PDB file of C-alpha atoms and ligand atoms in Angstrom:
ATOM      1  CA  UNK G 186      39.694   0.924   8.411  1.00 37.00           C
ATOM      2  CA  UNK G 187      36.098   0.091   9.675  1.00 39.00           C
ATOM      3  CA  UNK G 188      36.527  -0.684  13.691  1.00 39.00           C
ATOM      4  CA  UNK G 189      33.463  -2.835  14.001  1.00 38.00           C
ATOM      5  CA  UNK G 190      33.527  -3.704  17.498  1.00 38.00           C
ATOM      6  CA  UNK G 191      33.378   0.273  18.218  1.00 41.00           C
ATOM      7  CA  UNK G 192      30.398   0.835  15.570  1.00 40.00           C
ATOM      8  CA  UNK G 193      27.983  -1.655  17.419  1.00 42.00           C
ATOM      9  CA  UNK G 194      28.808  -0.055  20.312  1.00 43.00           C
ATOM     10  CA  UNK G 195      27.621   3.075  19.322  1.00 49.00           C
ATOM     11  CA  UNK G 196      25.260   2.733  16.949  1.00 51.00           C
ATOM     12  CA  UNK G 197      21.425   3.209  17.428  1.00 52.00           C
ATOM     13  CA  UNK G 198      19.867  -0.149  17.368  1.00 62.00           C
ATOM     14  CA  UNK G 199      17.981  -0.918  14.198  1.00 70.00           C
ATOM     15  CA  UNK G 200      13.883  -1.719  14.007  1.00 78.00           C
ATOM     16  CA  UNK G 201      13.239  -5.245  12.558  1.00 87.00           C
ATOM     17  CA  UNK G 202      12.417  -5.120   8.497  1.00 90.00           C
ATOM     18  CA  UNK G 203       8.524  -3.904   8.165  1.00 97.00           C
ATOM     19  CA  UNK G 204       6.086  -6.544   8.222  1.00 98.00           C
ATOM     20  CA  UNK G 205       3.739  -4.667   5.853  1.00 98.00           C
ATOM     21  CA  UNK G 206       5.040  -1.674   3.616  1.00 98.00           C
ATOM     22  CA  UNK G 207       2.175   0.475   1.428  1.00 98.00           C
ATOM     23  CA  UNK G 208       3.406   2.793  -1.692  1.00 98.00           C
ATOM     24  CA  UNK G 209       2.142   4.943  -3.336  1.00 98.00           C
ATOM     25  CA  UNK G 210       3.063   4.889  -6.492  1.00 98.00           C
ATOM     26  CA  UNK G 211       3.756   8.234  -8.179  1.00 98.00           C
ATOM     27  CA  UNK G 212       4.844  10.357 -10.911  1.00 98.00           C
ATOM     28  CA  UNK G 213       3.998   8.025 -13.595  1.00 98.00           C
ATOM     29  CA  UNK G 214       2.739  10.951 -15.966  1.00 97.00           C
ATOM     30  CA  UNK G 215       6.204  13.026 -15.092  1.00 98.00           C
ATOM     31  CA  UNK G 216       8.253  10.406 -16.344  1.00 98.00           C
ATOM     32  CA  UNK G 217       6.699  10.192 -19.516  1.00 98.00           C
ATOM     33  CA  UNK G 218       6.747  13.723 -19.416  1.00 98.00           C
ATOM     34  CA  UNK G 219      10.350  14.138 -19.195  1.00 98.00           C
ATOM     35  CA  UNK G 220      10.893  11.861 -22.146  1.00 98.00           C
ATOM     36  CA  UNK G 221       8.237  13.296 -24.873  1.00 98.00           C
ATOM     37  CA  UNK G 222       6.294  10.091 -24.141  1.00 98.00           C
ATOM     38  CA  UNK G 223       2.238   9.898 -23.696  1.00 98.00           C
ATOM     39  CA  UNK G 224       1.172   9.758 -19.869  1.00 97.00           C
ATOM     40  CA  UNK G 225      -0.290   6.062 -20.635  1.00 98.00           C
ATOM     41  CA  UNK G 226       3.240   4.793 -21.161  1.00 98.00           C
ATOM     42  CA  UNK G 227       4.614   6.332 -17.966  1.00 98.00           C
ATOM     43  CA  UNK G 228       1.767   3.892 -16.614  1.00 98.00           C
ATOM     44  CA  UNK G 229       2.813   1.111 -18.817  1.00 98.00           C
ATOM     45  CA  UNK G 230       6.167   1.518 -17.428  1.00 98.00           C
ATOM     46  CA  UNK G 231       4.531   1.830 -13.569  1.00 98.00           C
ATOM     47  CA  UNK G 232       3.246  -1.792 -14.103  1.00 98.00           C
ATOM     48  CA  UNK G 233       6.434  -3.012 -14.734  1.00 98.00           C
ATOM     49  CA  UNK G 234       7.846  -1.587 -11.978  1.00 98.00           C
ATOM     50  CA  UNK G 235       5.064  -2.970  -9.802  1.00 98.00           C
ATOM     51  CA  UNK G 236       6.074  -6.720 -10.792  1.00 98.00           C
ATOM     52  CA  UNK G 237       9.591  -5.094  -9.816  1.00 98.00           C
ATOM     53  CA  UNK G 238       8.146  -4.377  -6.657  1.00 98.00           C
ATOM     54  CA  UNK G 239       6.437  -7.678  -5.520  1.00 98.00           C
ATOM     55  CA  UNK G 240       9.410  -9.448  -6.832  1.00 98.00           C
ATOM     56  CA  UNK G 241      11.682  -7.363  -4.430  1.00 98.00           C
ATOM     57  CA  UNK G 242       9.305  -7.642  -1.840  1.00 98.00           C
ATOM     58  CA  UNK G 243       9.169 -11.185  -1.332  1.00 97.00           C
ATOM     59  CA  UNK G 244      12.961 -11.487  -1.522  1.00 96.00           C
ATOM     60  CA  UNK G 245      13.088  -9.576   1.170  1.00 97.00           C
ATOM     61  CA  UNK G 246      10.795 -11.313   3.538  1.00 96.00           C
ATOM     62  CA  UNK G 247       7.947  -8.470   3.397  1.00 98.00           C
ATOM     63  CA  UNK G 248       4.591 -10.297   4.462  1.00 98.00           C
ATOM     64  CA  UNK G 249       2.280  -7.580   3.143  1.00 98.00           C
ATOM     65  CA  UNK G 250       2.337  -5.294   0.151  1.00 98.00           C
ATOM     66  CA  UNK G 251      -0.082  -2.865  -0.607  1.00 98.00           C
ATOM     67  CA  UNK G 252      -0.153  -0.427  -3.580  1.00 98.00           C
ATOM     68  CA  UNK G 253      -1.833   2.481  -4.607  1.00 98.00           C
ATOM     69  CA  UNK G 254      -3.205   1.961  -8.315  1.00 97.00           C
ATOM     70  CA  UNK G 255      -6.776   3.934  -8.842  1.00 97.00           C
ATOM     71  CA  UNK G 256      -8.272   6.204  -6.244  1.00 97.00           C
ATOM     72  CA  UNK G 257     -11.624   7.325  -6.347  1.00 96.00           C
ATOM     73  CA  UNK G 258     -10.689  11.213  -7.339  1.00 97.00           C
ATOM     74  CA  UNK G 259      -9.040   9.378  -9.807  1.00 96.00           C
ATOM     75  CA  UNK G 260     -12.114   9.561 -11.751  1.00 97.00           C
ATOM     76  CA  UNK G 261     -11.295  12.800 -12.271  1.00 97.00           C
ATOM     77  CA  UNK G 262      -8.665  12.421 -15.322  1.00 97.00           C
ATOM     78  CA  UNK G 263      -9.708  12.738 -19.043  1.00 97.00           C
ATOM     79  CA  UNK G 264     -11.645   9.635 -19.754  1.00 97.00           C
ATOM     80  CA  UNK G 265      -9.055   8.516 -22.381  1.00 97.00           C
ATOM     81  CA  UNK G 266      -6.591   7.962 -19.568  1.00 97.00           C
ATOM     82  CA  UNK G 267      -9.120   6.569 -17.036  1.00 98.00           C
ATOM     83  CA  UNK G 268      -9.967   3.636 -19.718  1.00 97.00           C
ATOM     84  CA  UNK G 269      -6.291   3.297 -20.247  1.00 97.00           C
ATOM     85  CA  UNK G 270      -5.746   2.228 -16.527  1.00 97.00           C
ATOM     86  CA  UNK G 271      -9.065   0.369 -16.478  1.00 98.00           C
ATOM     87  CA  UNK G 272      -6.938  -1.613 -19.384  1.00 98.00           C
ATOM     88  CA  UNK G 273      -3.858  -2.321 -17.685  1.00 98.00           C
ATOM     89  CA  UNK G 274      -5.993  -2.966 -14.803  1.00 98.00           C
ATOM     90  CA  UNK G 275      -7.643  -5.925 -16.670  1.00 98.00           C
ATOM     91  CA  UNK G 276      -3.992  -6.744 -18.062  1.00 98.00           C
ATOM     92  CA  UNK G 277      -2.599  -7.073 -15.317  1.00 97.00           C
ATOM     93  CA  UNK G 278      -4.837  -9.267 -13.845  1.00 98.00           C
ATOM     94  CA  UNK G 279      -5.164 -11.390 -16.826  1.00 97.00           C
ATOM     95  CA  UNK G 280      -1.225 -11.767 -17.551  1.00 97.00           C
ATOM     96  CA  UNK G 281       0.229 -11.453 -14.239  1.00 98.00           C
ATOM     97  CA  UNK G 282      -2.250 -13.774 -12.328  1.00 98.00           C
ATOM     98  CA  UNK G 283      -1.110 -17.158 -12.766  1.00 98.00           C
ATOM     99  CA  UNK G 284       2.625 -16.497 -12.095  1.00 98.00           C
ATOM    100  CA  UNK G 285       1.286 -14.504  -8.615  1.00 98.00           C
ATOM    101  CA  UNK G 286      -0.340 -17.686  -8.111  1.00 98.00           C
ATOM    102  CA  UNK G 287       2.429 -19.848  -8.514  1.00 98.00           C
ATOM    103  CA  UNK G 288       4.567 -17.631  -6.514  1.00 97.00           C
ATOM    104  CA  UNK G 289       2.353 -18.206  -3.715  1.00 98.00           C
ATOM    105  CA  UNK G 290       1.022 -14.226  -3.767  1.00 98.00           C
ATOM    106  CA  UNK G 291      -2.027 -13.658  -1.950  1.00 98.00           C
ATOM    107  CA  UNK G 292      -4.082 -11.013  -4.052  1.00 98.00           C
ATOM    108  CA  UNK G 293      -7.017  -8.716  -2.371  1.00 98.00           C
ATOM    109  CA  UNK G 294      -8.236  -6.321  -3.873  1.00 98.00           C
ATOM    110  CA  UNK G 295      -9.673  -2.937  -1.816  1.00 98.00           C
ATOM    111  CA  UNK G 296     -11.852  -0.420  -2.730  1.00 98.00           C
ATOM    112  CA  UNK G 297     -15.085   0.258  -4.316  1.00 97.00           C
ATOM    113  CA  UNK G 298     -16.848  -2.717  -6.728  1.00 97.00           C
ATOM    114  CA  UNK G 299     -20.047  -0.807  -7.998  1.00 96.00           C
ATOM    115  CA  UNK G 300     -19.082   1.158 -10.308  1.00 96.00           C
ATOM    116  CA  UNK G 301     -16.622  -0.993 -12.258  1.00 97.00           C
ATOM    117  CA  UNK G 302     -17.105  -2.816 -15.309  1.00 97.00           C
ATOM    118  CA  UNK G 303     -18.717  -5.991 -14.625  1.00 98.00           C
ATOM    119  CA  UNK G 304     -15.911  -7.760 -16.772  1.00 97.00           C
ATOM    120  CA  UNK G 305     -12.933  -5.909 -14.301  1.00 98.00           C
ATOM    121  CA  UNK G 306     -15.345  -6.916 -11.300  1.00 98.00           C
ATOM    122  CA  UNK G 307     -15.037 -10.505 -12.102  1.00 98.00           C
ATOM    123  CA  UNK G 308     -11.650 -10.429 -12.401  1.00 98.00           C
ATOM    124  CA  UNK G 309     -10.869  -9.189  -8.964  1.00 98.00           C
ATOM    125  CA  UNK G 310     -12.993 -11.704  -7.840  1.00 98.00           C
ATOM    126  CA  UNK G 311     -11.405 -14.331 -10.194  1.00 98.00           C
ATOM    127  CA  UNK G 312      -7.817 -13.159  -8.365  1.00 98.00           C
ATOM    128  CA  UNK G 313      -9.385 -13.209  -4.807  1.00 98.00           C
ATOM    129  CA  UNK G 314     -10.189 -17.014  -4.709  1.00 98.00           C
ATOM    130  CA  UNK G 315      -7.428 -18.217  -7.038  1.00 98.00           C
ATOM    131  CA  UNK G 316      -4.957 -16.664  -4.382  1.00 98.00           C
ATOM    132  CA  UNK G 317      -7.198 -17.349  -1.414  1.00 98.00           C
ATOM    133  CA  UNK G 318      -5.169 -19.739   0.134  1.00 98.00           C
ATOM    134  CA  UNK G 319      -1.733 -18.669  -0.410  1.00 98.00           C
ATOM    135  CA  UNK G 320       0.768 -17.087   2.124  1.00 97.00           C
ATOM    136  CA  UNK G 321       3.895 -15.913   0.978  1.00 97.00           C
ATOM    137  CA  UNK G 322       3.209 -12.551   0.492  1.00 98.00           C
ATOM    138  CA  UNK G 323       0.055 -10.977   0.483  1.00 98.00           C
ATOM    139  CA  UNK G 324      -0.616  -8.306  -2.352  1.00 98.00           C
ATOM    140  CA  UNK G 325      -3.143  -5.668  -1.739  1.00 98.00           C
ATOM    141  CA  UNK G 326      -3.883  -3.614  -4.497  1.00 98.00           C
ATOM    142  CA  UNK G 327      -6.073  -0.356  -3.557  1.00 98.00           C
ATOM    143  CA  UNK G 328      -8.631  -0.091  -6.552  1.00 98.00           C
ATOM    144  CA  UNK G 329     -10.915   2.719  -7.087  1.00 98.00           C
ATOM    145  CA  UNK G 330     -10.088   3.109  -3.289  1.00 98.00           C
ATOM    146  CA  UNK G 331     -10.522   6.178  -1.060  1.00 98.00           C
ATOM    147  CA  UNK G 332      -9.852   6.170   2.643  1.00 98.00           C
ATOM    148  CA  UNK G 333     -12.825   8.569   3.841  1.00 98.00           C
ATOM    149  CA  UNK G 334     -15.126   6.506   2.062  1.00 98.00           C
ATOM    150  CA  UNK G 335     -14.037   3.515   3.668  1.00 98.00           C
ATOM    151  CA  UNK G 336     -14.374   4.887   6.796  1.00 98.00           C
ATOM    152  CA  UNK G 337     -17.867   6.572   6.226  1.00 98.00           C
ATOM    153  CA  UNK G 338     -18.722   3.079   4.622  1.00 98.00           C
ATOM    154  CA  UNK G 339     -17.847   1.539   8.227  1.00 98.00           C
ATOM    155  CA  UNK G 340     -19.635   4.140  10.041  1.00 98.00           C
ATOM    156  CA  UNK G 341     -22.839   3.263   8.333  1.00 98.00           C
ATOM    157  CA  UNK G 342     -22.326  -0.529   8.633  1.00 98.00           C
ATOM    158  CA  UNK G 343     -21.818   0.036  12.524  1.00 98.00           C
ATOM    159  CA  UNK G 344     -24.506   3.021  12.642  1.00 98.00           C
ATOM    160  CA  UNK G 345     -26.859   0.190  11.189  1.00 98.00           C
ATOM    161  CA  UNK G 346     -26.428  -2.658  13.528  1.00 98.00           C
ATOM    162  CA  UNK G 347     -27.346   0.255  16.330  1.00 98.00           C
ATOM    163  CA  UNK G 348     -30.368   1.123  14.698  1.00 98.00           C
ATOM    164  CA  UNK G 349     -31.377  -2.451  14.512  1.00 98.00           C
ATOM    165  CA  UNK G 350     -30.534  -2.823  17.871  1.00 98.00           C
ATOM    166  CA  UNK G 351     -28.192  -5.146  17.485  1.00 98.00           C
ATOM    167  CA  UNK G 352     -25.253  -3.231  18.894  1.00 98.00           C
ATOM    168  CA  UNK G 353     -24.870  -1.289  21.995  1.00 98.00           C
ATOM    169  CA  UNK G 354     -22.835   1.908  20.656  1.00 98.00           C
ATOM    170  CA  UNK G 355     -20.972   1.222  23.981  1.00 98.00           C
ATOM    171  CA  UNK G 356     -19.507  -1.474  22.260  1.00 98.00           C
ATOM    172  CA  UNK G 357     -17.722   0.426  19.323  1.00 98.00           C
ATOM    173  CA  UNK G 358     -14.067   0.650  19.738  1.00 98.00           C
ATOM    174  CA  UNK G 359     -11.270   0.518  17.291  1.00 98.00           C
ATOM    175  CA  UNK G 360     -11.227  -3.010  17.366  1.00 97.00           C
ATOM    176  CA  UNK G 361     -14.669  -3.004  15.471  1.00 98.00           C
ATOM    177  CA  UNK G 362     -13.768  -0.540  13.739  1.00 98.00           C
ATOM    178  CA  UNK G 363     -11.040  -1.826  12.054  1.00 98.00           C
ATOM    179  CA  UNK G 364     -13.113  -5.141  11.356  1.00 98.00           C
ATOM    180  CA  UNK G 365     -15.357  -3.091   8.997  1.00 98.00           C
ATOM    181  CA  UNK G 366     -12.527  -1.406   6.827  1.00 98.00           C
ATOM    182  CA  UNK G 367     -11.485  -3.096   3.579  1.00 98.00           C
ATOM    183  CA  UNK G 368      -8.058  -3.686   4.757  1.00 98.00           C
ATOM    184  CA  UNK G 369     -10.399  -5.993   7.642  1.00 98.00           C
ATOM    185  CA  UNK G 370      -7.404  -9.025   8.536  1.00 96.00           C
ATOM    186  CA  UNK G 371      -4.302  -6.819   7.315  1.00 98.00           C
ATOM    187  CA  UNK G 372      -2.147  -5.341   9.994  1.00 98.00           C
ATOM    188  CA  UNK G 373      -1.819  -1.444   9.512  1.00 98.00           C
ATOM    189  CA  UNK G 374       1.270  -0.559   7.401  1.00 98.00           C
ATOM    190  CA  UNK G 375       4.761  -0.099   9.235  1.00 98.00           C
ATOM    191  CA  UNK G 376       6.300   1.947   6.412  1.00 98.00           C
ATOM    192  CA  UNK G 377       4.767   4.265   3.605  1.00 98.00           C
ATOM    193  CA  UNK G 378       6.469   4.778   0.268  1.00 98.00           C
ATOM    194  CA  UNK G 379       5.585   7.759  -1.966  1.00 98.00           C
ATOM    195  CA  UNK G 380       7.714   7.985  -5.006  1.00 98.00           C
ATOM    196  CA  UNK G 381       8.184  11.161  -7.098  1.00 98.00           C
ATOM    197  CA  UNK G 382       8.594  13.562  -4.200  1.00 96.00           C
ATOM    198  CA  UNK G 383       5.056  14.106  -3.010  1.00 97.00           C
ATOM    199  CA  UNK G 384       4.415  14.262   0.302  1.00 97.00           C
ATOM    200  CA  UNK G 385       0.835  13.912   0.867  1.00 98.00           C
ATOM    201  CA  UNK G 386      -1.450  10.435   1.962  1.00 98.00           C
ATOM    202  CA  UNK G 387      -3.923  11.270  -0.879  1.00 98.00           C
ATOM    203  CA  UNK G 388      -6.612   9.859   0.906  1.00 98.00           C
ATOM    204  CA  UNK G 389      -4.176   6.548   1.116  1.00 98.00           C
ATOM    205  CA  UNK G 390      -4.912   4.271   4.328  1.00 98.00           C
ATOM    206  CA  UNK G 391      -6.096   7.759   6.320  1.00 98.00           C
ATOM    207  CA  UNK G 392      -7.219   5.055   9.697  1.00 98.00           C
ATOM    208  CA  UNK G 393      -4.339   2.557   9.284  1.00 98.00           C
ATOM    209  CA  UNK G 394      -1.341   4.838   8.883  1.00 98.00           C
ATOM    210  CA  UNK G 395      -1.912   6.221  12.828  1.00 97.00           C
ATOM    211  CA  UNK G 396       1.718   4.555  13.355  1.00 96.00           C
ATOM    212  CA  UNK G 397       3.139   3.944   9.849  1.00 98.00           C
ATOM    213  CA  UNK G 398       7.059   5.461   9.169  1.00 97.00           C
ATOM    214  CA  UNK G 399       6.452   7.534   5.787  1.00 98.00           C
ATOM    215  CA  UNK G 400       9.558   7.467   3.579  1.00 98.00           C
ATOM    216  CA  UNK G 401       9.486  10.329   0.151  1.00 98.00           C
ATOM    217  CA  UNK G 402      11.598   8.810  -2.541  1.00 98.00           C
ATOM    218  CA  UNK G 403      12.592  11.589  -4.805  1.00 98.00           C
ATOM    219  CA  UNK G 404      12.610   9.129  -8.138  1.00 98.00           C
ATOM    220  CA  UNK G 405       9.325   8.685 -10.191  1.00 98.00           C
ATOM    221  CA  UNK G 406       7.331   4.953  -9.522  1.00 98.00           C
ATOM    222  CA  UNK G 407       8.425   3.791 -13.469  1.00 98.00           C
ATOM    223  CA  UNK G 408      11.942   4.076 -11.946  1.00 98.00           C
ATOM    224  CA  UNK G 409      11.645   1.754  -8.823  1.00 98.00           C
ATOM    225  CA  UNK G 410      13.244  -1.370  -8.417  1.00 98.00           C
ATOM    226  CA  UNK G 411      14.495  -3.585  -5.832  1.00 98.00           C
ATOM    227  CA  UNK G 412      17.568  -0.997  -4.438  1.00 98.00           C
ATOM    228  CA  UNK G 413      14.947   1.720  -4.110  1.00 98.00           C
ATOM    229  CA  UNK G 414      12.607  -0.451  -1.920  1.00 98.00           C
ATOM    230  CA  UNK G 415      16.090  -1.602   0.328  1.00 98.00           C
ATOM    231  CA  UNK G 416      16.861   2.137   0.369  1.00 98.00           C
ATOM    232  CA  UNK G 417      13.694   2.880   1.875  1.00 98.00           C
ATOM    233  CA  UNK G 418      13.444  -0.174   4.097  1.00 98.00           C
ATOM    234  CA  UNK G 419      17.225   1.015   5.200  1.00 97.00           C
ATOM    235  CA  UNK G 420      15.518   4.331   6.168  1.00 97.00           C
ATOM    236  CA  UNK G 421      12.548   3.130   8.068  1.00 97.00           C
ATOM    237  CA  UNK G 422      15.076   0.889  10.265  1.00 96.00           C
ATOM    238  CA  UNK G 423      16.969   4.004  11.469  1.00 95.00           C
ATOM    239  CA  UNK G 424      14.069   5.191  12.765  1.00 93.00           C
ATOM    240  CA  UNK G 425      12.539   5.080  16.604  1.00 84.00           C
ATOM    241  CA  UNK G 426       8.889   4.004  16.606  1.00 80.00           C
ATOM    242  CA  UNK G 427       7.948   4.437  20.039  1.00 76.00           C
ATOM    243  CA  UNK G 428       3.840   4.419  19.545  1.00 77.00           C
ATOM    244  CA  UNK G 429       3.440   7.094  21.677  1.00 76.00           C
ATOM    245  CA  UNK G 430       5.691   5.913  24.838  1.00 76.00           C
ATOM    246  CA  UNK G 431       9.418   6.953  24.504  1.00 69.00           C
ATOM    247  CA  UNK G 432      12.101   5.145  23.268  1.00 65.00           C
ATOM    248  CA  UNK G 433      14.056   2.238  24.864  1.00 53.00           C
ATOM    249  CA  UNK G 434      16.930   4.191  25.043  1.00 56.00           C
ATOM    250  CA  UNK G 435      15.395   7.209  27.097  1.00 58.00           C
ATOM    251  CA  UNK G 436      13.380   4.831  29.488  1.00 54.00           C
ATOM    252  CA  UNK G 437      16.637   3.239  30.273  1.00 49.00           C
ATOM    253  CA  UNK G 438      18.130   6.734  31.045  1.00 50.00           C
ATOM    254  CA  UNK G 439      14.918   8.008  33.052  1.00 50.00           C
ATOM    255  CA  UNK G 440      15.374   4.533  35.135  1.00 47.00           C
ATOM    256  CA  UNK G 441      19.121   5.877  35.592  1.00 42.00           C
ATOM    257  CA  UNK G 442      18.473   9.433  36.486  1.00 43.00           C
ATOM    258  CA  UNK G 443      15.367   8.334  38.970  1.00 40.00           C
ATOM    259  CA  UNK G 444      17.511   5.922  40.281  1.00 35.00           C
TER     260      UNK G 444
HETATM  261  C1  LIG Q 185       0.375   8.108 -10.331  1.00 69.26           C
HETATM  262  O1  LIG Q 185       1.052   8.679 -11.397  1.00 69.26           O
HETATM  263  C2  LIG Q 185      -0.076   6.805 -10.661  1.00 69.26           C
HETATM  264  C3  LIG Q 185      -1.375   6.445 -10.836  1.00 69.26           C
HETATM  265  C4  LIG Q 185      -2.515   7.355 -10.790  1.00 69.26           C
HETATM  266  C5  LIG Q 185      -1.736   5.090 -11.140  1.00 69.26           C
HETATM  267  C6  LIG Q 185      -0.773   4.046 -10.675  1.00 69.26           C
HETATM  268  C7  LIG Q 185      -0.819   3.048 -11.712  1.00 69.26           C
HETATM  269  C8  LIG Q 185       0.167   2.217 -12.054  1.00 69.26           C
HETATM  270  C9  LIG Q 185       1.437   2.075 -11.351  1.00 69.26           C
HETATM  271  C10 LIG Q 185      -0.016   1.388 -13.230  1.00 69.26           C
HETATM  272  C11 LIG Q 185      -1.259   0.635 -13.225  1.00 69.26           C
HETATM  273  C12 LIG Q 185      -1.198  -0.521 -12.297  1.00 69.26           C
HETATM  274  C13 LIG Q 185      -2.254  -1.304 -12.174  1.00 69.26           C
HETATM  275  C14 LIG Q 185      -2.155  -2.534 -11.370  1.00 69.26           C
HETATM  276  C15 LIG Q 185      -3.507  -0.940 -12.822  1.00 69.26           C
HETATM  277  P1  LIG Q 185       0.458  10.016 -12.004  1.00 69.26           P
HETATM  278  O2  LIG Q 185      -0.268   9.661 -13.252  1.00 69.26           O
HETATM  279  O3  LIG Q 185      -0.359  10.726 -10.993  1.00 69.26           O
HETATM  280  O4  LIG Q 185       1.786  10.771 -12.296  1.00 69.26           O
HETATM  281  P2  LIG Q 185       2.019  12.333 -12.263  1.00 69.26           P
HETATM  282  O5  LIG Q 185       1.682  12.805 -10.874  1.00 69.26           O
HETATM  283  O6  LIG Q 185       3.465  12.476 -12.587  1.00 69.26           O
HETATM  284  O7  LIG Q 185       1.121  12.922 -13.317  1.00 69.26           O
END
């Protein structure tokens, strides 16, 4: 029998849920791999389990959600399967947009604009100020997004204004920094998900991530559903995120042994 009174005593105190959890979402092409299925179905499948995922995520009282869905190596697949994605891009959008809405889903979309179709340009726009307003949960979906040229895109900005004279480079700090990323008025990312055993960032939220928890799920992103994102939540808060300083639990002990 379970002596509860005995378990709280011991156990390690659990971190509050994450305020803002990022995934990557992988291994699309393996699971349509592992069933004789083409690679654009495994991504069919991944878009389902992305509606699984902002479903799950506002049950659960997450306040931001970002995911992973085009990066800008991603360019480098065989056009056939880049136009697919550009497709279920535009579907998504264009089916899954009102009942975002109506859940009260914020949507932002990061990444690069210029080289998209102007018709999958509008659209983000079109799902920017629909959702402007809303607060529930705020969806961030990385588009055509890679971290280093965020970052080098925020370098010029700031290198700029100091050419202009507008800004003494004594002024830069991370502060300003932050203000010219994408992700400018989202807190960093407490926990990051990468499904399908990987465990790289991929050039995924390189600045934010300084502090994030990174959890590898072993199961490909078609796959994911609410119990995976609990599992992983459930693993982040049995961690100790001690930024740097050390944890509660040795600065009481320090206090004891300098006392
Ligand atoms: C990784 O699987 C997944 C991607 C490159 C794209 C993620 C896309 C989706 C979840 C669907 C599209 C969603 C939107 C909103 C457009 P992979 O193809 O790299 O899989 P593999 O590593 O097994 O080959």
């Amino acid at each position: 029998m379970r002596n509860e009174a005995s378990e709280s005593a011991t156990a390690p105190a659990r971190s509050a849920p994450p305020r803002h959890i990022a995934i990557i979402m992988d291994g699309n092409g393996r699971w349509a791999a592992a069933r004789g299925l083409p690679r654009l179905e495994g991504h069919r499948r991944g878009v389902e389990a992305l509606r699984r995922a902002v479903r799950a995520a506002g049950e659960l009282g997450v306040s931001y959600l970002t995911v992973y869905s085009f990066s800008s190596e991603n360019w480098r697949r065989p056009p056939q399967e880049i136009s697919d994605l550009m497709g279920l891009m535009k579907r998504f959008i264009r089916n899954d947009l009102a009942d975002l809405h109506a859940s009260g889903v914020r949507v932002r979309i990061i990444g690069a604009r210029d080289n998209l179709a102007p018709d999958i340009r509008s659209l983000l726009v079109e799902a920017e100020e629909l959702t402007r307003d809303n607060t529930k949960l705020n969806l961030t979906v990385a588009f055509n997004y890679g971290s280093r040229q965020e970052i080098a895109q925020a370098a010029r900005k700031i290198a700029q204004a100091v050419a202009e004279g507008r800004l003494d480079p004594a002024r830069i700090d991370e502060t300003m920094i932050d203000a010219c990323l994408d992700t400018q008025g989202v807190p960093d990312p407490d926990l990051i998900i990468r499904t399908s055993g990987e465990q790289r960032l991929s050039n995924f939220l390189l600045w934010q991530s300084a502090y994030a928890e990174f959890v590898f799920l072993p199961g490909h992103w078609p796959d994911f559903d609410r119990a995976a994102l609990e599992e992983a939540i459930g693993i982040y808060q049995s961690r100790d995120r001690r930024y740097g300083a050390v944890s509660i639990q040795d600065a009481k002990t320090g206090e004891l042994a300098g006392a």
